[in-house]
GROMACS .gro file of C-alpha atoms in nm:
model
  307
    1MET     CA    1   7.911  -4.242   4.246
    2ILE     CA    2   7.636  -4.277   4.504
    3LEU     CA    3   7.575  -3.901   4.493
    4ASN     CA    4   7.511  -3.917   4.119
    5TYR     CA    5   7.277  -4.211   4.173
    6CYS     CA    6   7.086  -4.021   4.443
    7LEU     CA    7   7.046  -3.719   4.216
    8LYS     CA    8   6.926  -3.943   3.934
    9ARG     CA    9   6.670  -4.114   4.157
   10ALA     CA   10   6.555  -3.776   4.292
   11VAL     CA   11   6.482  -3.662   3.939
   12GLU     CA   12   6.297  -3.989   3.872
   13ILE     CA   13   6.085  -3.941   4.186
   14VAL     CA   14   5.992  -3.588   4.079
   15LEU     CA   15   5.890  -3.715   3.734
   16VAL     CA   16   5.686  -3.998   3.885
   17LEU     CA   17   5.505  -3.760   4.119
   18TRP     CA   18   5.440  -3.521   3.830
   19LEU     CA   19   5.282  -3.799   3.623
   20LEU     CA   20   5.088  -3.914   3.928
   21SER     CA   21   4.956  -3.560   3.980
   22ILE     CA   22   4.827  -3.550   3.623
   23ILE     CA   23   4.657  -3.890   3.652
   24VAL     CA   24   4.499  -3.808   3.989
   25PHE     CA   25   4.380  -3.466   3.874
   26LEU     CA   26   4.221  -3.601   3.555
   27LEU     CA   27   4.059  -3.904   3.717
   28ILE     CA   28   3.895  -3.695   3.986
   29ARG     CA   29   3.768  -3.441   3.733
   30LEU     CA   30   3.626  -3.720   3.513
   31LEU     CA   31   3.410  -3.864   3.791
   32PRO     CA   32   3.037  -3.839   3.712
   33GLY     CA   33   2.836  -3.559   3.868
   34ASP     CA   34   2.889  -3.190   3.933
   35PRO     CA   35   3.145  -3.152   4.215
   36ALA     CA   36   3.008  -2.813   4.315
   37GLN     CA   37   2.653  -2.948   4.339
   38VAL     CA   38   2.766  -3.250   4.542
   39ILE     CA   39   2.965  -3.040   4.786
   40ALA     CA   40   2.696  -2.771   4.819
   41GLY     CA   41   2.425  -3.030   4.884
   42LEU     CA   42   2.086  -3.098   4.731
   43GLY     CA   43   1.925  -2.804   4.908
   44ALA     CA   44   2.161  -2.546   4.763
   45THR     CA   45   2.029  -2.292   4.515
   46ALA     CA   46   2.172  -2.246   4.167
   47ASP     CA   47   2.343  -1.923   4.273
   48GLU     CA   48   2.504  -2.093   4.572
   49VAL     CA   49   2.631  -2.379   4.353
   50GLU     CA   50   2.772  -2.136   4.099
   51ALA     CA   51   2.942  -1.931   4.374
   52LEU     CA   52   3.103  -2.246   4.509
   53ARG     CA   53   3.214  -2.348   4.160
   54VAL     CA   54   3.387  -2.013   4.116
   55LYS     CA   55   3.541  -2.033   4.464
   56LEU     CA   56   3.692  -2.374   4.388
   57GLY     CA   57   3.800  -2.267   4.041
   58LEU     CA   58   3.587  -2.537   3.877
   59HIS     CA   59   3.458  -2.291   3.615
   60LEU     CA   60   3.805  -2.269   3.461
   61PRO     CA   61   3.939  -2.506   3.191
   62PHE     CA   62   4.105  -2.826   3.316
   63TYR     CA   63   4.456  -2.722   3.222
   64VAL     CA   64   4.421  -2.388   3.403
   65GLN     CA   65   4.294  -2.564   3.716
   66TYR     CA   66   4.584  -2.810   3.700
   67VAL     CA   67   4.852  -2.543   3.653
   68ARG     CA   68   4.715  -2.340   3.946
   69TRP     CA   69   4.699  -2.648   4.168
   70LEU     CA   70   5.048  -2.766   4.067
   71GLY     CA   71   5.189  -2.421   4.137
   72SER     CA   72   5.045  -2.434   4.488
   73VAL     CA   73   5.188  -2.783   4.541
   74PHE     CA   74   5.538  -2.664   4.448
   75LYS     CA   75   5.500  -2.394   4.713
   76GLY     CA   76   5.413  -2.662   4.970
   77ASP     CA   77   5.044  -2.570   4.979
   78LEU     CA   78   4.801  -2.853   4.900
   79GLY     CA   79   4.505  -2.620   4.927
   80SER     CA   80   4.202  -2.627   5.155
   81SER     CA   81   3.931  -2.883   5.218
   82ALA     CA   82   3.622  -2.810   5.012
   83ILE     CA   83   3.400  -2.928   5.297
   84THR     CA   84   3.552  -2.781   5.614
   85GLY     CA   85   3.776  -2.512   5.468
   86GLU     CA   86   4.070  -2.633   5.679
   87ALA     CA   87   4.419  -2.636   5.531
   88ILE     CA   88   4.495  -2.979   5.383
   89ASN     CA   89   4.852  -2.962   5.512
   90LYS     CA   90   4.718  -2.930   5.865
   91LEU     CA   91   4.475  -3.221   5.822
   92ILE     CA   92   4.748  -3.447   5.684
   93ILE     CA   93   5.008  -3.360   5.948
   94TYR     CA   94   4.752  -3.425   6.222
   95ARG     CA   95   4.680  -3.776   6.089
   96LEU     CA   96   5.025  -3.865   5.953
   97TRP     CA   97   5.175  -3.963   6.287
   98ASN     CA   98   4.888  -4.200   6.363
   99THR     CA   99   4.936  -4.383   6.033
  100THR     CA  100   5.316  -4.386   6.067
  101LYS     CA  101   5.295  -4.519   6.421
  102LEU     CA  102   5.057  -4.793   6.314
  103ALA     CA  103   5.271  -4.894   6.016
  104ILE     CA  104   5.599  -4.896   6.214
  105ILE     CA  105   5.467  -5.107   6.502
  106GLY     CA  106   5.283  -5.348   6.273
  107LEU     CA  107   5.579  -5.387   6.037
  108PHE     CA  108   5.824  -5.431   6.326
  109LEU     CA  109   5.620  -5.726   6.451
  110ALA     CA  110   5.597  -5.860   6.095
  111VAL     CA  111   5.975  -5.834   6.041
  112VAL     CA  112   6.058  -6.016   6.365
  113LEU     CA  113   5.803  -6.292   6.309
  114GLY     CA  114   5.871  -6.316   5.935
  115ILE     CA  115   6.247  -6.352   5.964
  116VAL     CA  116   6.225  -6.600   6.254
  117PHE     CA  117   5.965  -6.824   6.088
  118GLY     CA  118   6.124  -6.788   5.744
  119THR     CA  119   6.462  -6.891   5.885
  120LEU     CA  120   6.309  -7.191   6.063
  121SER     CA  121   6.137  -7.293   5.741
  122ALA     CA  122   6.464  -7.275   5.545
  123VAL     CA  123   6.678  -7.449   5.808
  124TYR     CA  124   6.427  -7.733   5.851
  125HIS     CA  125   6.362  -7.759   5.477
  126ASN     CA  126   6.127  -8.042   5.369
  127THR     CA  127   6.024  -8.122   5.725
  128ILE     CA  128   5.687  -8.089   5.895
  129ILE     CA  129   5.798  -7.750   6.033
  130ASP     CA  130   5.866  -7.625   5.681
  131TYR     CA  131   5.540  -7.765   5.545
  132GLY     CA  132   5.336  -7.622   5.831
  133LEU     CA  133   5.485  -7.273   5.807
  134THR     CA  134   5.453  -7.272   5.427
  135VAL     CA  135   5.084  -7.363   5.446
  136ILE     CA  136   5.017  -7.095   5.709
  137ALA     CA  137   5.206  -6.834   5.505
  138THR     CA  138   5.014  -6.926   5.190
  139ILE     CA  139   4.681  -6.893   5.373
  140GLY     CA  140   4.793  -6.559   5.517
  141ILE     CA  141   4.889  -6.423   5.174
  142SER     CA  142   4.552  -6.528   5.034
  143MET     CA  143   4.354  -6.362   5.314
  144PRO     CA  144   4.243  -5.997   5.268
  145ILE     CA  145   4.362  -5.763   5.539
  146PHE     CA  146   4.009  -5.666   5.644
  147MET     CA  147   3.927  -6.032   5.714
  148ILE     CA  148   4.227  -6.054   5.946
  149GLY     CA  149   4.110  -5.737   6.121
  150LEU     CA  150   3.752  -5.858   6.160
  151PHE     CA  151   3.869  -6.194   6.298
  152LEU     CA  152   4.097  -6.028   6.554
  153MET     CA  153   3.817  -5.789   6.649
  154TRP     CA  154   3.577  -6.080   6.702
  155LEU     CA  155   3.832  -6.278   6.904
  156PHE     CA  156   3.983  -6.013   7.131
  157ALA     CA  157   3.706  -5.751   7.151
  158LEU     CA  158   3.381  -5.946   7.129
  159ARG     CA  159   3.458  -6.298   7.250
  160TRP     CA  160   3.732  -6.240   7.509
  161GLN     CA  161   3.658  -5.868   7.565
  162VAL     CA  162   4.017  -5.783   7.658
  163LEU     CA  163   4.078  -5.508   7.399
  164PRO     CA  164   3.867  -5.223   7.255
  165ALA     CA  165   3.711  -5.300   6.918
  166ALA     CA  166   3.778  -4.962   6.759
  167GLY     CA  167   3.888  -4.606   6.819
  168THR     CA  168   4.205  -4.399   6.847
  169GLY     CA  169   4.378  -4.371   7.181
  170GLY     CA  170   4.653  -4.523   7.391
  171LEU     CA  171   4.837  -4.854   7.371
  172ARG     CA  172   4.526  -5.073   7.404
  173TYR     CA  173   4.370  -4.915   7.095
  174ILE     CA  174   4.672  -4.970   6.872
  175ILE     CA  175   4.722  -5.341   6.950
  176LEU     CA  176   4.453  -5.486   6.722
  177PRO     CA  177   4.531  -5.265   6.417
  178SER     CA  178   4.903  -5.341   6.460
  179LEU     CA  179   4.839  -5.715   6.484
  180THR     CA  180   4.625  -5.690   6.171
  181ILE     CA  181   4.907  -5.525   5.979
  182ALA     CA  182   5.155  -5.779   6.115
  183GLY     CA  183   4.924  -6.064   6.017
  184TYR     CA  184   4.902  -5.927   5.664
  185SER     CA  185   5.275  -5.856   5.613
  186THR     CA  186   5.433  -6.151   5.797
  187PRO     CA  187   5.350  -6.418   5.533
  188PHE     CA  188   5.523  -6.218   5.258
  189ILE     CA  189   5.840  -6.181   5.467
  190VAL     CA  190   5.829  -6.550   5.565
  191ARG     CA  191   5.812  -6.661   5.202
  192MET     CA  192   6.091  -6.428   5.087
  193THR     CA  193   6.317  -6.511   5.384
  194ARG     CA  194   6.271  -6.882   5.323
  195ALA     CA  195   6.338  -6.861   4.947
  196SER     CA  196   6.639  -6.629   4.979
  197LEU     CA  197   6.798  -6.818   5.266
  198LEU     CA  198   6.755  -7.154   5.093
  199GLU     CA  199   6.939  -7.021   4.790
  200VAL     CA  200   7.221  -6.882   5.003
  201LEU     CA  201   7.258  -7.200   5.212
  202ARG     CA  202   7.331  -7.397   4.894
  203GLN     CA  203   7.633  -7.181   4.811
  204ASP     CA  204   7.992  -7.302   4.842
  205PHE     CA  205   8.095  -7.039   5.097
  206ILE     CA  206   7.836  -7.177   5.340
  207ARG     CA  207   7.995  -7.521   5.320
  208THR     CA  208   8.335  -7.357   5.368
  209ALA     CA  209   8.211  -7.180   5.682
  210GLU     CA  210   8.075  -7.509   5.817
  211ALA     CA  211   8.402  -7.684   5.737
  212LYS     CA  212   8.589  -7.425   5.942
  213GLY     CA  213   8.392  -7.537   6.247
  214LEU     CA  214   8.158  -7.242   6.287
  215ALA     CA  215   7.845  -7.313   6.489
  216SER     CA  216   7.522  -7.358   6.294
  217HIS     CA  217   7.365  -7.040   6.430
  218GLN     CA  218   7.674  -6.840   6.331
  219VAL     CA  219   7.664  -6.977   5.977
  220ILE     CA  220   7.294  -6.898   5.942
  221VAL     CA  221   7.297  -6.550   6.097
  222ILE     CA  222   7.638  -6.414   5.995
  223HIS     CA  223   7.674  -6.573   5.651
  224GLY     CA  224   7.323  -6.682   5.558
  225LEU     CA  225   7.089  -6.400   5.656
  226ARG     CA  226   7.342  -6.132   5.577
  227ASN     CA  227   7.370  -6.248   5.215
  228ALA     CA  228   6.995  -6.298   5.187
  229ALA     CA  229   6.923  -5.954   5.332
  230VAL     CA  230   6.889  -5.769   5.000
  231GLU     CA  231   6.580  -5.962   4.893
  232ILE     CA  232   6.433  -5.947   5.243
  233ILE     CA  233   6.486  -5.571   5.269
  234THR     CA  234   6.314  -5.529   4.933
  235VAL     CA  235   5.997  -5.697   5.060
  236ILE     CA  236   6.009  -5.507   5.389
  237GLY     CA  237   6.044  -5.175   5.207
  238LEU     CA  238   5.758  -5.253   4.971
  239GLN     CA  239   5.541  -5.359   5.263
  240PHE     CA  240   5.612  -5.036   5.452
  241GLY     CA  241   5.528  -4.824   5.149
  242THR     CA  242   5.213  -5.027   5.090
  243LEU     CA  243   5.104  -5.000   5.452
  244MET     CA  244   5.166  -4.624   5.465
  245GLY     CA  245   4.979  -4.566   5.142
  246GLY     CA  246   4.717  -4.836   5.172
  247ALA     CA  247   4.609  -4.834   5.536
  248VAL     CA  248   4.256  -4.755   5.420
  249LEU     CA  249   4.098  -5.089   5.510
  250THR     CA  250   4.274  -5.135   5.844
  251GLU     CA  251   4.198  -4.783   5.963
  252SER     CA  252   3.838  -4.811   5.843
  253VAL     CA  253   3.779  -5.142   6.022
  254PHE     CA  254   3.918  -5.014   6.352
  255ASP     CA  255   3.806  -4.651   6.312
  256TRP     CA  256   4.170  -4.545   6.349
  257SER     CA  257   4.220  -4.173   6.289
  258GLY     CA  258   4.489  -4.190   6.021
  259LEU     CA  259   4.547  -4.092   5.659
  260GLY     CA  260   4.362  -4.397   5.528
  261ARG     CA  261   4.046  -4.313   5.718
  262LEU     CA  262   4.081  -3.949   5.615
  263LEU     CA  263   4.094  -4.059   5.249
  264VAL     CA  264   3.780  -4.271   5.286
  265ASP     CA  265   3.591  -3.980   5.442
  266ALA     CA  266   3.713  -3.743   5.170
  267VAL     CA  267   3.600  -3.979   4.893
  268PHE     CA  268   3.252  -4.025   5.041
  269LYS     CA  269   3.213  -3.649   5.086
  270ARG     CA  270   3.357  -3.582   4.739
  271ASP     CA  271   3.618  -3.352   4.889
  272TYR     CA  272   3.824  -3.333   4.570
  273PRO     CA  273   4.111  -3.111   4.691
  274LEU     CA  274   4.167  -3.336   4.993
  275VAL     CA  275   4.157  -3.654   4.783
  276GLN     CA  276   4.413  -3.505   4.542
  277GLY     CA  277   4.646  -3.405   4.822
  278LEU     CA  278   4.625  -3.742   4.998
  279LEU     CA  279   4.688  -3.947   4.683
  280LEU     CA  280   4.990  -3.731   4.603
  281ILE     CA  281   5.124  -3.781   4.957
  282PHE     CA  282   5.072  -4.158   4.935
  283GLY     CA  283   5.258  -4.168   4.604
  284GLY     CA  284   5.543  -3.965   4.749
  285ILE     CA  285   5.571  -4.194   5.052
  286PHE     CA  286   5.585  -4.504   4.833
  287ALA     CA  287   5.843  -4.355   4.595
  288PHE     CA  288   6.064  -4.228   4.879
  289THR     CA  289   6.047  -4.566   5.056
  290ASN     CA  290   6.167  -4.741   4.740
  291PHE     CA  291   6.450  -4.489   4.715
  292LEU     CA  292   6.564  -4.563   5.072
  293VAL     CA  293   6.550  -4.938   5.003
  294ASP     CA  294   6.773  -4.895   4.695
  295ILE     CA  295   7.026  -4.695   4.896
  296THR     CA  296   7.027  -4.961   5.169
  297TYR     CA  297   7.141  -5.227   4.921
  298GLY     CA  298   7.489  -5.078   4.905
  299PHE     CA  299   7.536  -5.100   5.282
  300LEU     CA  300   7.416  -5.461   5.298
  301ASP     CA  301   7.599  -5.595   4.994
  302PRO     CA  302   7.932  -5.444   4.880
  303ARG     CA  303   7.884  -5.607   4.540
  304VAL     CA  304   7.604  -5.362   4.458
  305VAL     CA  305   7.734  -5.091   4.227
  306TYR     CA  306   7.543  -4.765   4.176
  307GLU     CA  307   7.558  -4.640   3.821
   0.00000   0.00000   0.00000
């Protein structure tokens, strides 16, 4: 049963990525301006611009360009950068670990803090602890991620001068970007943990567990959080996919050498092949993350049936 479900989802992911490739390809081609002229520069001659247009295949009809590009993608080749000539696969692999490392560390902090504070908010429902954490979470959800990053940079790098403001390097360089990601994701996990756990704690089996004499922490952790885990895992999975595919602002603020910063540079330089490849990779990461979250449901809740 689960094998059939996995095959079905795999087909759905392929279809989603195919549609995404069409949208990305068309949107980039519909941008104003001549890509060959932009890439070649204002000082390029007409012959140089035309030679570059032929080299990039921009003189061909849209559908021919798309079919050629899609054929290369199926072979695992995303092409070459129009600016540097480097293989896009190489550029992405070089930056992928930096973005993954940043997302994993930031989300780990967010999961720990989010579940702890969300549990406290649910257990002490309608108390000052609950009200305080709810207000803080609401403010955090409303705050853009770049504002969190700029505040942390001002506090730790400029005012206290204990951490570097930007750059890519060792542990000291990853602290502020990771805290920024944690600060952005934690409020979402707090809200979902609180809402899910409150619903579970009102169920009859919780009262039965309490009547049997189980300690409060056992009831909350073993029976409460376990049954609320499906909703919490959903938010965590969505946050991871979002952070992997949308680390543009965080990496730009802290000059972190990841996929997000690479995308920003590619957009400003109008490096169309690189932009196409990155957007396709981001879409694939998000779709695959959702797939893993769906599979996890069955291990957390036996009532989940895959059809």
